[in-house]
mmCIF file of C-alpha atoms in Angstrom:
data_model
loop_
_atom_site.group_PDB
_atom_site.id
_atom_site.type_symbol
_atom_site.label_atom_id
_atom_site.label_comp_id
_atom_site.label_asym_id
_atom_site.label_seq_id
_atom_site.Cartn_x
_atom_site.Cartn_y
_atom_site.Cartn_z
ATOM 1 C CA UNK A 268 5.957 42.793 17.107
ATOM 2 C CA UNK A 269 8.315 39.832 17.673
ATOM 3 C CA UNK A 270 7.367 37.184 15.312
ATOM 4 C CA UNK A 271 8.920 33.679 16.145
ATOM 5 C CA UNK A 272 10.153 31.112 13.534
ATOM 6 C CA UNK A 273 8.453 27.556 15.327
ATOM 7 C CA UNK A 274 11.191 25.538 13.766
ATOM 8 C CA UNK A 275 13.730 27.812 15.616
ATOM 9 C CA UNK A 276 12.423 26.604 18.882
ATOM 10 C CA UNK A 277 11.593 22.524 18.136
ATOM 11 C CA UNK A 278 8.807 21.792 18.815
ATOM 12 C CA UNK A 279 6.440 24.393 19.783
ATOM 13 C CA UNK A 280 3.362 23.807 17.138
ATOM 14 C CA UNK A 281 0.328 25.997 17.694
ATOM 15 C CA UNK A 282 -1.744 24.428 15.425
ATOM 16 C CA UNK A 283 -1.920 21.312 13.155
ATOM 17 C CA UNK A 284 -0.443 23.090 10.302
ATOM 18 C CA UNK A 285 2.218 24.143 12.296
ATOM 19 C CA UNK A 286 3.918 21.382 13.408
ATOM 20 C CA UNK A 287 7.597 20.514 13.222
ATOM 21 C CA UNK A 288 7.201 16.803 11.928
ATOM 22 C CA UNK A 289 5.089 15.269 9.740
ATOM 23 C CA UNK A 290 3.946 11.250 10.060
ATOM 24 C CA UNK A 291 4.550 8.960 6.761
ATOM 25 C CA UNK A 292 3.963 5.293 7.163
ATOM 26 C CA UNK A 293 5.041 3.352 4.139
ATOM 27 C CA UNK A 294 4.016 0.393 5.043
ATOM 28 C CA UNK A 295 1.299 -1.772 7.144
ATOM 29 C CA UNK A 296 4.279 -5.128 7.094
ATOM 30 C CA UNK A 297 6.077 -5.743 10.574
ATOM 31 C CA UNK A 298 8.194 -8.674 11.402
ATOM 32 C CA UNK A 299 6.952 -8.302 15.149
ATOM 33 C CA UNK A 300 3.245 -8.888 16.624
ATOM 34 C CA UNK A 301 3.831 -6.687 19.559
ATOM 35 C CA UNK A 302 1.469 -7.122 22.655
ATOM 36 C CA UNK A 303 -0.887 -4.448 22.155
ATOM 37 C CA UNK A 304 0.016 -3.004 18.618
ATOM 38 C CA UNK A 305 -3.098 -1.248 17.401
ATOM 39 C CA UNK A 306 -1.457 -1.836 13.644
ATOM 40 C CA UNK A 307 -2.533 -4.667 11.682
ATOM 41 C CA UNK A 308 0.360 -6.548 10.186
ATOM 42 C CA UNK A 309 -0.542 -6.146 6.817
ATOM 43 C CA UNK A 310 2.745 -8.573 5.140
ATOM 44 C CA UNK A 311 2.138 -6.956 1.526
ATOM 45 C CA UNK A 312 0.757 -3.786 2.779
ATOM 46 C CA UNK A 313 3.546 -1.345 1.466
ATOM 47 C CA UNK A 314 1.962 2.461 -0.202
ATOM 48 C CA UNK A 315 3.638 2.570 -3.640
ATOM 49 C CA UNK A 316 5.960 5.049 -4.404
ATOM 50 C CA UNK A 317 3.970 7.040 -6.282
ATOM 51 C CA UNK A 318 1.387 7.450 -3.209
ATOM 52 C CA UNK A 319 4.086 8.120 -0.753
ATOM 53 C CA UNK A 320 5.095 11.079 -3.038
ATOM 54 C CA UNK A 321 1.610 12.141 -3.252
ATOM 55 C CA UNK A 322 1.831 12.311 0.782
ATOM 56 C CA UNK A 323 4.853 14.195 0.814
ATOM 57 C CA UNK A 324 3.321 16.191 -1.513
ATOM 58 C CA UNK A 325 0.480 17.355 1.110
ATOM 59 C CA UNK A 326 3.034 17.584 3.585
ATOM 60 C CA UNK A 327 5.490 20.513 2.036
ATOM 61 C CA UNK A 328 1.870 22.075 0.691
ATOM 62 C CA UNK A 329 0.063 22.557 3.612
ATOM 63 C CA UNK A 330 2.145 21.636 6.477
ATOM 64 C CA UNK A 331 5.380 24.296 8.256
ATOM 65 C CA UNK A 332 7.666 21.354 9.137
ATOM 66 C CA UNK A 333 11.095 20.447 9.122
ATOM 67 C CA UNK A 334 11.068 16.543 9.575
ATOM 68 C CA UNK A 335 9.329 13.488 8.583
ATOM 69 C CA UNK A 336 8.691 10.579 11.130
ATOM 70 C CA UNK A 337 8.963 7.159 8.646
ATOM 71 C CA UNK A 338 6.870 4.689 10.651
ATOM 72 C CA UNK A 339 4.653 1.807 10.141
ATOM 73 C CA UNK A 340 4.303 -1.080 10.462
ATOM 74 C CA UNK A 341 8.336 -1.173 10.355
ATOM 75 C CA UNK A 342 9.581 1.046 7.572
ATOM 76 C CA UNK A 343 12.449 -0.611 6.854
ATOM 77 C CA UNK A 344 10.189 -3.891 6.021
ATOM 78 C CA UNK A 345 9.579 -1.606 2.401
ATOM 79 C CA UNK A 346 11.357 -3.059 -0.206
ATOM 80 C CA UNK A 347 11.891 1.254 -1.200
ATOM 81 C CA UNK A 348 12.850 2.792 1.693
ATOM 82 C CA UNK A 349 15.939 3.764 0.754
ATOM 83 C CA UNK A 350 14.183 5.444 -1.818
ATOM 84 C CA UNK A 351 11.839 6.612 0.300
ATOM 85 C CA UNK A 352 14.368 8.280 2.536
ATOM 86 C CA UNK A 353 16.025 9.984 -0.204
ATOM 87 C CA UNK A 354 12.952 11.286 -1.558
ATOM 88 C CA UNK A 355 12.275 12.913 1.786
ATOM 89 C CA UNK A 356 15.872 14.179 1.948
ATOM 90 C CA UNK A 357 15.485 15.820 -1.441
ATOM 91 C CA UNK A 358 12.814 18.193 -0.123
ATOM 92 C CA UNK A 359 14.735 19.668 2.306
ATOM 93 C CA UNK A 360 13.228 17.989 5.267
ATOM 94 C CA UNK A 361 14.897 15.980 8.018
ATOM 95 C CA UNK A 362 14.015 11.655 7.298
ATOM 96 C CA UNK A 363 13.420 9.967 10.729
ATOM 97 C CA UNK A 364 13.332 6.411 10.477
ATOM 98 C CA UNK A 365 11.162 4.663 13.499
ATOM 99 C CA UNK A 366 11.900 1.408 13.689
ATOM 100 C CA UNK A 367 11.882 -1.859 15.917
ATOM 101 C CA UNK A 368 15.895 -2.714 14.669
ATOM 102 C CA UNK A 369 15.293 -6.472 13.862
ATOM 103 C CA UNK A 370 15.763 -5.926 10.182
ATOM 104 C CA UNK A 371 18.348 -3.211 10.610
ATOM 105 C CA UNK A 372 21.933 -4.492 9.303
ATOM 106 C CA UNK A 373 25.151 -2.305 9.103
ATOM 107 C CA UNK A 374 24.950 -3.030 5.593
ATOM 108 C CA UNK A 375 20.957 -1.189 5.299
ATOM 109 C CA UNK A 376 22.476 1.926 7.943
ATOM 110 C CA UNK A 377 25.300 2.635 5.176
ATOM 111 C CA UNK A 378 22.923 2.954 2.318
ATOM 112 C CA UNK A 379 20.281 4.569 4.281
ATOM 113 C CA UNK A 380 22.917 7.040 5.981
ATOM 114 C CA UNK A 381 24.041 7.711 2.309
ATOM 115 C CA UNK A 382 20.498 8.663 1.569
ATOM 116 C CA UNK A 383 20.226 11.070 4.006
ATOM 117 C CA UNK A 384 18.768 9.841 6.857
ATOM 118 C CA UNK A 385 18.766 12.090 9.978
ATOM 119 C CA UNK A 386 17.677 10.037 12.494
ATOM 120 C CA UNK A 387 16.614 7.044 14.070
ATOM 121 C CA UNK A 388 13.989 5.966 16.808
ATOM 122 C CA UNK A 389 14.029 2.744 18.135
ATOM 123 C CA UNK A 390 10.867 0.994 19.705
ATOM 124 C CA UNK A 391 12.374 -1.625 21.692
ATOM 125 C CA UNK A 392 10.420 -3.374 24.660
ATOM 126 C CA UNK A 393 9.913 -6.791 26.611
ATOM 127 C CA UNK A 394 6.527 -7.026 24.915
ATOM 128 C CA UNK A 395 7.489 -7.498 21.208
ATOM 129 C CA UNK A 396 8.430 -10.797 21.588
ATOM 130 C CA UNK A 397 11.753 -10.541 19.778
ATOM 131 C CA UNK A 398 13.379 -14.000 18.748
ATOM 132 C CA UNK A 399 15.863 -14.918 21.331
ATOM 133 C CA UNK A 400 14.559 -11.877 23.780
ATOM 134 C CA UNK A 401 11.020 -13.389 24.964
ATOM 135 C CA UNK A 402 11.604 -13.788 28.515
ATOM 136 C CA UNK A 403 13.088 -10.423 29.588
ATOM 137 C CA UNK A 404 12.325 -8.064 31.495
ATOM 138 C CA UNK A 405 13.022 -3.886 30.554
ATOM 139 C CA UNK A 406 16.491 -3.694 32.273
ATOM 140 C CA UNK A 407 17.364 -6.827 30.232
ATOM 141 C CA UNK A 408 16.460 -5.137 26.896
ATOM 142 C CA UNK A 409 19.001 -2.405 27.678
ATOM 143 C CA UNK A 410 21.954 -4.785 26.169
ATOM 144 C CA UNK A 411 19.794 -4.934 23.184
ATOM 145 C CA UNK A 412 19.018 -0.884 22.835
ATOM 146 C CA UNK A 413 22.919 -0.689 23.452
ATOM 147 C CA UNK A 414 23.590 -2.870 20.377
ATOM 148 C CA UNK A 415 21.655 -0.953 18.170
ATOM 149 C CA UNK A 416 23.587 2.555 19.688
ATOM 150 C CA UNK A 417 26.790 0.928 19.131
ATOM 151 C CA UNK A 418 25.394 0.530 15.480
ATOM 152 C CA UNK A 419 25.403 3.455 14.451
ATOM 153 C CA UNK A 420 27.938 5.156 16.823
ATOM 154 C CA UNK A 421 30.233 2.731 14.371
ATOM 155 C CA UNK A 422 28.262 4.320 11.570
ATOM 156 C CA UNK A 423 29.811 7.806 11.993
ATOM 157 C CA UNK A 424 28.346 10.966 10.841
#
């Protein structure tokens, strides 16, 4: 009988054990207040290390995946995330930072690219109200989303 390795073929989960990522979320702290975020901006809500490990923890133990979604709030509003990130790394699973951008610097994509980061998602929409973007529309945005590509295009491998 042909027995099929799920991680092989991204993303076909059959179950809730057997699912190719895993959600963390570090922290409850945004520097947005999105139009209909469900989140509560929580400015001092980060997990401490020690709990985030304990997550990861569950993860590897009862979970078959192969990456870990960082989210929040906005994960790179944790004072640890680099931390965080490497932590993830060091368990052989892929760290996928989602993020908003606004407190993303070439400077914080160096160190976390050095820690092993695999990835990045970026939420970016005309209903954060973003400093300086407030009044446009989707198309508009696309200059911003193209900054951020540029980013880490610059960034390299």
């Amino acid at each position: 009988m042909l027995k099929l390795n799920h991680l092989d073929y991204y993303r076909l989960p059959w179950n809730l054990t057997d699912n190719s990522i895993s959600w963390l979320e570090p922290t409850a702290a945004c520097n947005l207040s999105c139009d209909g975020c469900y989140r509560k901006n929580e400015k001092d809500g980060h997990k401490s290390l020690s709990v985030i490990k304990e997550e990861l923890d569950v993860f590897t133990r009862l979970r078959t995946c192969d990456g870990v979604s960082i989210a929040g709030g906005d994960p790179l509003m944790h004072p640890d995330i680099i931390d965080i990130v490497k932590d993830v790394k060091s368990r052989n699973l892929k760290p996928i930072i989602n993020t908003n951008g606004l407190a993303l610097t070439k400077e914080l994509l160096h160190e976390l690219k050095k820690a092993g980061v695999f990835g990045f998602t970026f939420h970016i929409d005309s209903k954060q109200g973003r400093p300086g973007w407030r009044d446009k529309n989707e198309l508009e945005m696309n200059e911003l989303r193209l900054h951020y590509a540029k980013m880490l295009a610059e960034e390299g491998d």
